[in-house]
Structure formats: C-alpha cells, structure tokens
Coordinates of C-alpha atoms and ligand atoms in Angstrom, one line a residue:
M1 CA -21.1 9.9 -8.6
K2 CA -19.5 6.5 -7.9
F3 CA -21.4 4.2 -5.6
A4 CA -18.5 1.9 -4.4
A5 CA -16.3 2.1 -1.4
K6 CA -12.6 2.7 -2.0
R7 CA -11.6 -0.7 -0.7
L8 CA -13.3 -2.4 -3.6
E9 CA -10.7 -0.9 -5.9
N10 CA -8.3 -3.5 -4.4
L11 CA -10.4 -6.5 -5.5
P12 CA -8.5 -8.3 -8.3
P13 CA -10.0 -8.0 -11.8
Y14 CA -12.4 -10.9 -12.7
L15 CA -10.0 -13.2 -14.7
F16 CA -12.8 -15.1 -16.4
A17 CA -14.3 -11.9 -17.9
E18 CA -12.3 -12.2 -21.1
I19 CA -13.0 -15.9 -21.3
D20 CA -16.7 -15.3 -20.8
R21 CA -16.8 -12.7 -23.5
K22 CA -15.1 -15.0 -26.0
R23 CA -17.4 -17.9 -25.0
D24 CA -20.5 -15.7 -25.6
L25 CA -19.2 -14.9 -29.1
L26 CA -18.6 -18.6 -29.9
L27 CA -22.1 -19.4 -28.6
A28 CA -23.7 -16.7 -30.7
E29 CA -22.0 -18.2 -33.7
G30 CA -23.7 -21.5 -32.9
H31 CA -20.7 -23.4 -31.5
D32 CA -21.0 -26.0 -28.8
V33 CA -18.8 -24.9 -25.9
I34 CA -18.0 -27.3 -23.1
S35 CA -17.0 -25.8 -19.7
L36 CA -14.4 -27.6 -17.6
G37 CA -14.1 -24.5 -15.5
I38 CA -16.8 -24.9 -12.9
G39 CA -16.4 -26.4 -9.5
D40 CA -20.1 -27.4 -9.0
P41 CA -21.1 -31.0 -8.9
D42 CA -23.1 -32.1 -12.0
M43 CA -25.1 -34.8 -10.1
P44 CA -28.1 -34.1 -7.9
T45 CA -28.3 -34.3 -4.1
F46 CA -28.8 -37.8 -2.9
D47 CA -32.5 -39.1 -2.7
N48 CA -32.5 -39.8 1.1
I49 CA -31.6 -36.2 1.7
V50 CA -34.2 -34.7 -0.6
E51 CA -36.9 -36.9 0.9
K52 CA -35.9 -35.7 4.4
M53 CA -36.2 -32.1 3.2
K54 CA -39.8 -32.8 1.9
E55 CA -40.8 -34.1 5.4
A56 CA -39.0 -31.2 7.1
L57 CA -40.9 -28.6 5.0
D58 CA -44.2 -29.9 6.5
N59 CA -43.1 -29.1 10.1
P60 CA -44.4 -25.6 11.0
A61 CA -41.8 -25.2 13.7
N62 CA -39.2 -25.1 10.9
H63 CA -40.9 -22.1 9.4
K64 CA -39.8 -19.7 12.1
Y65 CA -36.5 -17.8 12.5
P66 CA -33.8 -20.4 12.9
S67 CA -31.4 -20.5 15.8
Y68 CA -28.4 -18.3 15.1
A69 CA -25.8 -20.9 16.0
G70 CA -27.7 -23.8 14.4
A71 CA -30.6 -25.9 15.8
P72 CA -29.4 -27.9 18.9
R73 CA -30.2 -31.1 16.9
Y74 CA -28.1 -29.9 14.0
R75 CA -25.1 -29.1 16.1
A76 CA -25.5 -32.4 17.9
A77 CA -25.5 -34.2 14.5
C78 CA -22.3 -32.3 13.4
A79 CA -20.6 -33.4 16.7
E80 CA -21.8 -37.0 16.1
F81 CA -20.4 -36.8 12.5
M82 CA -17.0 -35.6 13.9
K83 CA -17.0 -38.6 16.4
R84 CA -18.0 -41.2 13.8
R85 CA -15.8 -40.0 11.0
F86 CA -12.7 -38.9 12.9
G87 CA -13.0 -40.1 16.5
V88 CA -13.0 -36.4 17.5
V89 CA -15.2 -35.3 20.4
V90 CA -16.5 -31.8 20.2
D91 CA -19.1 -30.1 22.5
P92 CA -22.0 -29.2 20.3
D93 CA -22.9 -26.2 22.4
T94 CA -19.6 -24.5 22.5
E95 CA -17.4 -26.0 19.8
V96 CA -19.8 -26.2 16.8
L97 CA -21.4 -23.4 14.8
A98 CA -23.7 -23.6 11.8
L99 CA -22.7 -21.8 8.7
I100 CA -24.7 -20.7 5.6
G101 CA -22.2 -22.5 3.4
S102 CA -18.5 -22.4 4.3
K103 CA -18.0 -19.4 1.9
E104 CA -20.1 -17.4 4.3
G105 CA -18.0 -18.6 7.2
I106 CA -14.8 -17.7 5.5
A107 CA -15.9 -14.2 4.6
N108 CA -16.9 -13.6 8.2
L109 CA -13.6 -14.9 9.6
F110 CA -12.0 -11.6 8.6
P111 CA -14.2 -9.1 10.6
A112 CA -14.1 -11.6 13.5
F113 CA -10.4 -12.2 13.8
V114 CA -8.3 -9.8 11.7
D115 CA -8.0 -6.1 12.4
P116 CA -7.8 -3.6 9.5
G117 CA -4.2 -3.4 8.3
S118 CA -3.3 -6.8 9.8
Y119 CA -2.2 -9.9 7.9
T120 CA -3.7 -13.3 7.1
L121 CA -1.5 -16.0 5.7
I122 CA -3.3 -17.5 2.8
P123 CA -2.5 -20.3 0.3
G124 CA -0.4 -19.0 -2.7
V125 CA -3.1 -20.6 -4.9
G126 CA -6.5 -21.0 -3.3
Y127 CA -10.2 -20.4 -3.1
P128 CA -10.6 -16.7 -4.1
V129 CA -12.7 -15.8 -1.1
Y130 CA -9.6 -16.0 1.1
D131 CA -8.1 -12.9 -0.5
G132 CA -11.4 -11.3 -1.3
G133 CA -12.5 -11.6 2.3
A134 CA -9.3 -9.9 3.5
I135 CA -9.7 -7.0 1.0
I136 CA -13.3 -6.3 2.0
N137 CA -12.1 -6.2 5.6
D138 CA -9.3 -3.7 4.8
S139 CA -6.7 -6.2 5.9
L140 CA -3.8 -7.7 4.1
S141 CA -2.9 -11.2 2.6
Y142 CA 0.5 -12.9 2.7
W143 CA 0.4 -15.5 -0.1
M144 CA 2.3 -18.6 1.2
P145 CA 4.4 -20.1 -1.5
M146 CA 3.0 -23.2 -3.1
N147 CA 4.7 -25.1 -6.0
D148 CA 5.8 -28.4 -7.3
E149 CA 8.9 -28.4 -5.1
N150 CA 7.0 -28.1 -1.9
E151 CA 4.3 -30.4 -3.2
W152 CA 1.8 -27.6 -3.0
L153 CA 2.0 -27.5 0.8
A154 CA 1.6 -23.8 1.6
D155 CA 5.0 -22.7 3.1
F156 CA 4.1 -20.7 6.2
E157 CA 7.8 -20.8 7.4
S158 CA 8.7 -18.3 4.6
A159 CA 6.6 -15.5 6.1
P160 CA 9.0 -12.7 7.0
P161 CA 9.1 -11.3 10.6
E162 CA 7.4 -8.0 9.6
V163 CA 4.4 -10.0 8.3
L164 CA 4.3 -12.3 11.3
E165 CA 4.3 -9.3 13.6
K166 CA 1.1 -8.1 12.1
A167 CA -0.5 -11.5 11.4
Q168 CA -3.6 -12.8 13.2
M169 CA -4.8 -15.7 11.1
M170 CA -3.7 -18.4 8.7
I171 CA -5.8 -20.5 6.3
I172 CA -4.9 -23.8 4.8
N173 CA -7.0 -26.2 2.7
Y174 CA -6.3 -29.9 2.1
P175 CA -7.5 -31.8 0.0
N176 CA -6.7 -28.6 -1.9
N177 CA -8.6 -26.5 -4.4
P178 CA -7.3 -25.8 -7.1
T179 CA -4.3 -28.2 -7.0
S180 CA -5.9 -31.4 -5.6
A181 CA -2.8 -31.8 -3.3
I182 CA -3.3 -33.6 0.0
A183 CA -1.3 -33.0 3.2
P184 CA 0.4 -35.5 5.4
V185 CA -0.6 -35.3 9.1
E186 CA 3.0 -34.1 9.8
Y187 CA 2.2 -30.9 7.8
F188 CA -0.9 -30.3 10.0
D189 CA 1.3 -30.8 13.1
K190 CA 3.8 -28.2 11.9
A191 CA 1.1 -25.8 11.0
I192 CA -0.4 -26.1 14.5
E193 CA 3.0 -25.6 16.1
F194 CA 3.6 -22.6 13.9
A195 CA 0.2 -21.1 14.8
L196 CA 0.8 -21.6 18.5
K197 CA 4.2 -20.0 18.3
N198 CA 3.1 -17.0 16.4
E199 CA -0.3 -16.6 18.1
L200 CA -2.3 -17.1 14.9
L201 CA -5.8 -18.6 14.6
L202 CA -5.4 -21.5 12.2
I203 CA -8.3 -22.2 9.8
H204 CA -8.5 -25.5 8.0
D205 CA -11.0 -25.4 5.1
N206 CA -11.9 -29.1 4.8
A207 CA -14.5 -28.8 1.9
Y208 CA -13.2 -31.9 0.2
V209 CA -12.7 -34.2 3.2
D210 CA -15.0 -36.8 1.6
V211 CA -14.0 -36.4 -2.0
T212 CA -10.9 -38.6 -2.1
F213 CA -9.6 -41.4 -4.3
D214 CA -7.6 -44.7 -4.2
G215 CA -8.7 -45.4 -0.6
Y216 CA -7.1 -42.2 0.8
V217 CA -9.1 -41.1 3.9
A218 CA -8.6 -37.4 4.6
P219 CA -8.2 -36.4 8.3
S220 CA -9.6 -33.6 10.4
I221 CA -7.0 -31.3 11.8
L222 CA -8.8 -31.6 15.1
E223 CA -7.4 -35.2 15.4
R224 CA -4.0 -33.6 15.9
P225 CA -2.5 -32.8 19.3
R226 CA -3.2 -29.2 20.6
A227 CA -5.3 -28.4 17.5
R228 CA -8.1 -27.3 19.8
E229 CA -6.0 -24.5 21.3
C230 CA -5.7 -22.7 18.0
C231 CA -7.9 -24.2 15.2
I232 CA -11.2 -23.8 13.6
E233 CA -12.1 -26.4 10.9
L234 CA -14.8 -25.8 8.2
F235 CA -17.0 -28.6 6.9
S236 CA -19.6 -28.3 4.2
T237 CA -22.4 -30.4 2.8
S238 CA -21.6 -28.9 -0.7
K239 CA -19.1 -31.3 -2.2
S240 CA -19.6 -34.4 0.0
Y241 CA -23.3 -34.7 -0.8
N242 CA -23.8 -32.6 -3.9
M243 CA -25.5 -29.9 -1.9
T244 CA -23.9 -26.7 -3.2
G245 CA -27.3 -25.0 -3.7
W246 CA -28.5 -25.7 -0.2
R247 CA -26.0 -23.5 1.6
C248 CA -25.3 -25.6 4.7
A249 CA -22.0 -26.1 6.5
F250 CA -20.5 -25.9 10.0
A251 CA -17.4 -24.8 11.9
A252 CA -15.9 -26.8 14.7
G253 CA -12.9 -26.2 17.0
N254 CA -11.6 -23.7 19.6
A255 CA -14.5 -22.6 21.7
D256 CA -13.4 -19.0 22.1
A257 CA -13.0 -18.6 18.4
I258 CA -16.4 -20.3 17.7
K259 CA -18.0 -17.8 20.1
T260 CA -16.3 -14.8 18.4
L261 CA -17.4 -16.0 15.0
G262 CA -20.9 -16.5 16.3
T263 CA -21.0 -12.9 17.6
V264 CA -20.1 -11.5 14.2
K265 CA -22.6 -13.7 12.4
S266 CA -25.5 -12.9 14.8
N267 CA -25.1 -9.2 13.7
I268 CA -25.2 -10.2 10.0
D269 CA -27.4 -13.2 9.3
S270 CA -30.1 -15.2 11.1
G271 CA -29.0 -18.7 10.5
I272 CA -29.8 -21.5 8.1
F273 CA -33.5 -22.4 7.2
T274 CA -34.1 -25.1 9.9
A275 CA -35.6 -27.6 7.3
I276 CA -32.3 -27.5 5.5
Q277 CA -30.6 -28.3 8.8
D278 CA -32.9 -31.4 9.2
A279 CA -31.9 -32.5 5.7
A280 CA -28.2 -32.0 6.5
I281 CA -28.6 -34.2 9.6
E282 CA -29.6 -37.0 7.2
A283 CA -26.6 -36.2 5.0
F284 CA -24.1 -36.4 7.9
L285 CA -25.6 -39.3 9.8
G286 CA -27.7 -41.2 7.2
P287 CA -26.4 -43.9 4.7
Q288 CA -23.1 -42.8 3.0
D289 CA -23.4 -44.9 -0.1
G290 CA -24.3 -41.9 -2.3
T291 CA -21.0 -40.3 -1.4
D292 CA -19.1 -43.6 -2.0
K293 CA -20.6 -43.9 -5.5
M294 CA -19.9 -40.3 -6.3
K295 CA -16.2 -40.8 -5.3
D296 CA -16.0 -43.8 -7.7
L297 CA -17.4 -41.8 -10.5
Y298 CA -15.0 -38.8 -9.9
Q299 CA -12.2 -41.3 -9.8
E300 CA -13.1 -42.8 -13.2
R301 CA -13.2 -39.3 -14.6
R302 CA -9.9 -38.4 -13.0
D303 CA -8.3 -41.5 -14.6
A304 CA -9.7 -40.5 -18.0
V305 CA -8.4 -36.9 -17.7
L306 CA -4.9 -37.9 -16.4
S307 CA -4.4 -40.5 -19.2
T308 CA -5.5 -38.0 -21.9
L309 CA -3.2 -35.3 -20.5
E310 CA -0.4 -37.8 -20.4
S311 CA -1.0 -38.7 -24.1
M312 CA -0.8 -35.0 -24.9
G313 CA 2.5 -34.6 -23.1
I314 CA 1.0 -32.5 -20.4
D315 CA 2.2 -33.0 -16.8
A316 CA -0.5 -33.1 -14.1
L317 CA -0.7 -33.8 -10.4
Q318 CA -1.8 -37.3 -9.6
S319 CA -4.9 -36.3 -7.7
K320 CA -5.9 -38.1 -4.5
G321 CA -9.0 -35.9 -4.0
T322 CA -11.2 -32.9 -4.9
I323 CA -13.0 -32.5 -8.1
F324 CA -10.1 -30.9 -9.9
I325 CA -7.0 -31.8 -12.0
W326 CA -4.1 -29.3 -11.8
A327 CA -1.9 -29.4 -14.9
K328 CA 1.1 -27.6 -16.3
V329 CA 0.5 -25.4 -19.4
P330 CA 2.7 -26.4 -22.3
D331 CA 5.9 -24.5 -22.9
G332 CA 5.5 -21.1 -24.7
Y333 CA 2.1 -20.1 -23.2
T334 CA 1.0 -18.3 -20.1
S335 CA -2.0 -19.7 -18.2
A336 CA -4.3 -17.1 -19.8
E337 CA -2.9 -17.6 -23.3
F338 CA -3.3 -21.4 -23.1
A339 CA -6.9 -21.1 -21.7
E340 CA -7.7 -18.8 -24.7
K341 CA -6.1 -21.2 -27.2
V342 CA -8.2 -24.1 -25.8
L343 CA -11.3 -22.0 -25.9
L344 CA -10.9 -20.7 -29.4
D345 CA -9.5 -23.9 -31.1
A346 CA -11.3 -26.6 -29.1
H347 CA -14.3 -24.7 -27.7
V348 CA -13.5 -26.0 -24.3
I349 CA -13.2 -23.7 -21.2
I350 CA -10.4 -24.5 -18.7
A351 CA -9.6 -22.3 -15.7
P352 CA -6.2 -20.4 -15.9
G353 CA -4.1 -21.1 -12.8
N354 CA -3.3 -17.4 -12.2
A355 CA -7.0 -16.9 -11.3
Y356 CA -6.3 -18.6 -8.0
G357 CA -3.3 -16.6 -6.9
P358 CA 0.3 -15.6 -7.8
Y359 CA 1.6 -19.2 -7.5
G360 CA -0.9 -20.5 -10.1
E361 CA 0.8 -19.0 -13.2
G362 CA 1.9 -21.7 -15.6
Y363 CA -0.9 -24.1 -14.6
F364 CA -4.5 -24.7 -15.5
R365 CA -7.4 -26.4 -13.7
I366 CA -9.9 -28.9 -15.1
S367 CA -13.0 -29.7 -13.2
L368 CA -14.3 -33.3 -13.0
A369 CA -17.8 -32.1 -12.3
T370 CA -18.9 -32.5 -15.9
P371 CA -21.1 -35.3 -17.2
T372 CA -18.7 -38.1 -18.3
P373 CA -19.7 -38.1 -22.1
R374 CA -19.1 -34.3 -22.2
L375 CA -15.9 -34.6 -20.4
I376 CA -14.7 -37.3 -22.8
E377 CA -15.8 -35.1 -25.8
A378 CA -13.9 -32.1 -24.4
L379 CA -10.7 -34.2 -23.8
G380 CA -10.9 -35.5 -27.4
R381 CA -11.1 -31.9 -28.7
M382 CA -8.2 -30.8 -26.6
Q383 CA -6.1 -33.8 -27.9
K384 CA -6.9 -32.8 -31.5
I385 CA -5.6 -29.3 -31.2
M386 CA -2.3 -30.1 -29.4
Ligands
PLP1 C1 -16.4 -25.2 -2.8 C2 -15.5 -24.7 -1.8 C3 -15.9 -24.0 -0.6 C4 -17.4 -23.5 -0.5 O1 -18.2 -24.3 0.0 P1 -19.7 -23.8 0.4 O2 -19.9 -24.6 1.7 O3 -20.5 -24.3 -0.7 O4 -19.7 -22.4 0.6 C5 -15.1 -23.7 0.3 N1 -13.7 -23.9 0.2 C6 -13.3 -24.5 -0.9 C7 -11.8 -24.7 -1.0 C8 -14.1 -24.9 -2.0 O5 -13.6 -25.4 -3.1

C-alpha cells in the first residue's frame, strides 16, 4: 500500500538531499561544516517585541480562539504600517487579512484563485512554495524567464497565448529571493497593466521590503496606480524583525480577493495566536531601530562576501536587498557540482541555483544570515580551494 496522493509524484525531488547526506558524513568524521545555505536570520527577535509578547501572554482574552481574519487591532496596525511606511491607505476591515506566515498565505492562494489544470505565472527562480503550492492544487506553473539580461525581472510578456488563456494568477517577488534583484517601479506598473489586460490576480510577495541596503527604500506595489484592482501584497514579520519562528504576516490589497482568501483560510486554520498579533503590532508600529541596525549588519556582511567573491574571480549580483548573494558558478561546473565541490573541499554548504527553478542553473546562493565570524571563516575556506 502507498499512502500518498498521485499529485505528490509531481513534487520536485528535494535537491538538498544529497548535500545533506554528504554533510552528515563529514560531521560524523568530526569535520566542522559551515552552512551558508539557510535563509533564517541568525539574530534574535528585537527586545521590545519579546517584552510585548510577555505582557500579551498574561491577558486571558488572548488565550481564546483568535479571530479568523486577524484581531481588529492587528488589522488596524497593519493598515497604519501601510500608511506610515508607504503612504498607502487600506481599509483594515476589507483590505487586510492576517496570515500565519506568508508561506501559509502563498500555499492557500492556489485553492483560492486557481482552478485545477489552470496556470500560475511564477518567477523562473523563486521561493519553492510557488511551484509546490501549484502542484498540490493540481494546477500548472509557467516559469517566467529570469536571467542576467533581463536583470532578473521575471518576463511575463514571454508567456505564450495558450498559457495565458488558462492563467489565473501571477506571482512576483522584489527584493527577490534567491537573486537579491530589486525592481524599478516601472516594472510594477507593467506587471499591473499586464495583469489587468489578461485578467490575472497579481501577487507581490514583499518579504524583504525592509531588508535593503545603500539607502534603497523598497516600495509597496499598492503605491502604484490601479494596483488595487488586481493585486494582493504579502508582508511578513519574519525577515524585517527576525521573527521567522513566530509565524505572523498579512495580506493587503484588492477587497474581493482578500475576502476569497479569507474564505479558504476559514475552512483550514483558525488564525494566529492573538498574543503573537499583539507582539507584531509592536513590531510594525514600535521603534524601528532594531531593523535599522540589522540592515547595517547585513550590509557589512554583503560587502565582505562580494569582495571575497570578486577576489576569487566569481561574478555576483551587487545586492541592494534580501539576505542573499546570487553568484555565477565558475566555468566547468553545474550548480550541483560546484555546491558539492565546496562542501567536500571547504566544508561549506552553499545552495545550488537550480534548487529555485529552471533559470537558476549556473548560479549559487549564499545566505548572509550567518554570524559574521563564521561567514568570514567560510569565505576564507572557499578562497583557499579556488
Ligand atoms: C522567507 C520568505 C517567505 C516566508 O515568509 P514567512 O512569513 O516566514 O512564511 C516568503 N517569501 C519569500 C520570498 C521568502 O524568502
């Protein structure tokens, strides 16, 4: 007997399985392996947020089932954040929805908006849940081309008519994981125009909106004209406030779409623990100096990684945001071969680019979410083997 639905056969093989196996062998031999593969901040959640959580725990009203859509005070705080940060006014009752992390929101987009057998346009390299969510929903992905030539701006214009005929949704993500690319506002405008023309719901995953460098301030797509007619934007506390473990995010945008997503979710989950929502209110509206310091630290690490890669003759994107560096594998290797070489010879884990989609072959990703001394040690080892 096999206890797995047929659709699961379509999930891609776990590309880190072989790396994990070799890592375990090295660890068993007593080697010190450093991982630059993980996209999880190494620093703790900021103190003011943790303190707020402690207080919120003592409120018995918080111990009951949460509101499905998010506590009214949480949704009001999300709306206030949108206003302060972007000058965007959203109605907290109809245009904001709490999410148990944006990953949950992304997975539930598919049953909410895409019929089985229909297409979603997804980034040609991207967060694996975009394709995984489509597969689990028995729907199809069109990988929008992304490469050096188009500056890693997902090329929706290339979608053929037979795909567009059956497409219901399109997902973009800037600042981008895994490439660290950012998008000019003109790109967002074109994406909105394209979505309106082709009757697509446009999703902007804005997980890295507040992890940016060199003074770059990332926008909300909802700042752009007509965005509210066709867009939902996803925001998360995870990367902005080192809160990946708390599972707290929100969606904002088109009221009809927010309502539909809420309907699906109310049949699946029962909302975010209300105490966590109280802590997240502090994150969004409290002092932002923790985020500012965090950006400075990532920027220092970015500079260290980019200058080391340059000294090794490796080309990398000059990142303006996210916690990742996207670099070209040296000639003569595939992504997987190079990741294996770096693991076996330098005992350092890097992420092979093809793990993120078909346009990632020939690249690798380094995470900046590693304590600085370990990151420097890993870079030194990589330099030695090249
Ligand atoms: C980390 C990440 C997320 C997940 O965020 P959660 O709110 O922690 O679920 C979503 N999208 C991208 C592109 C990410 O890198």
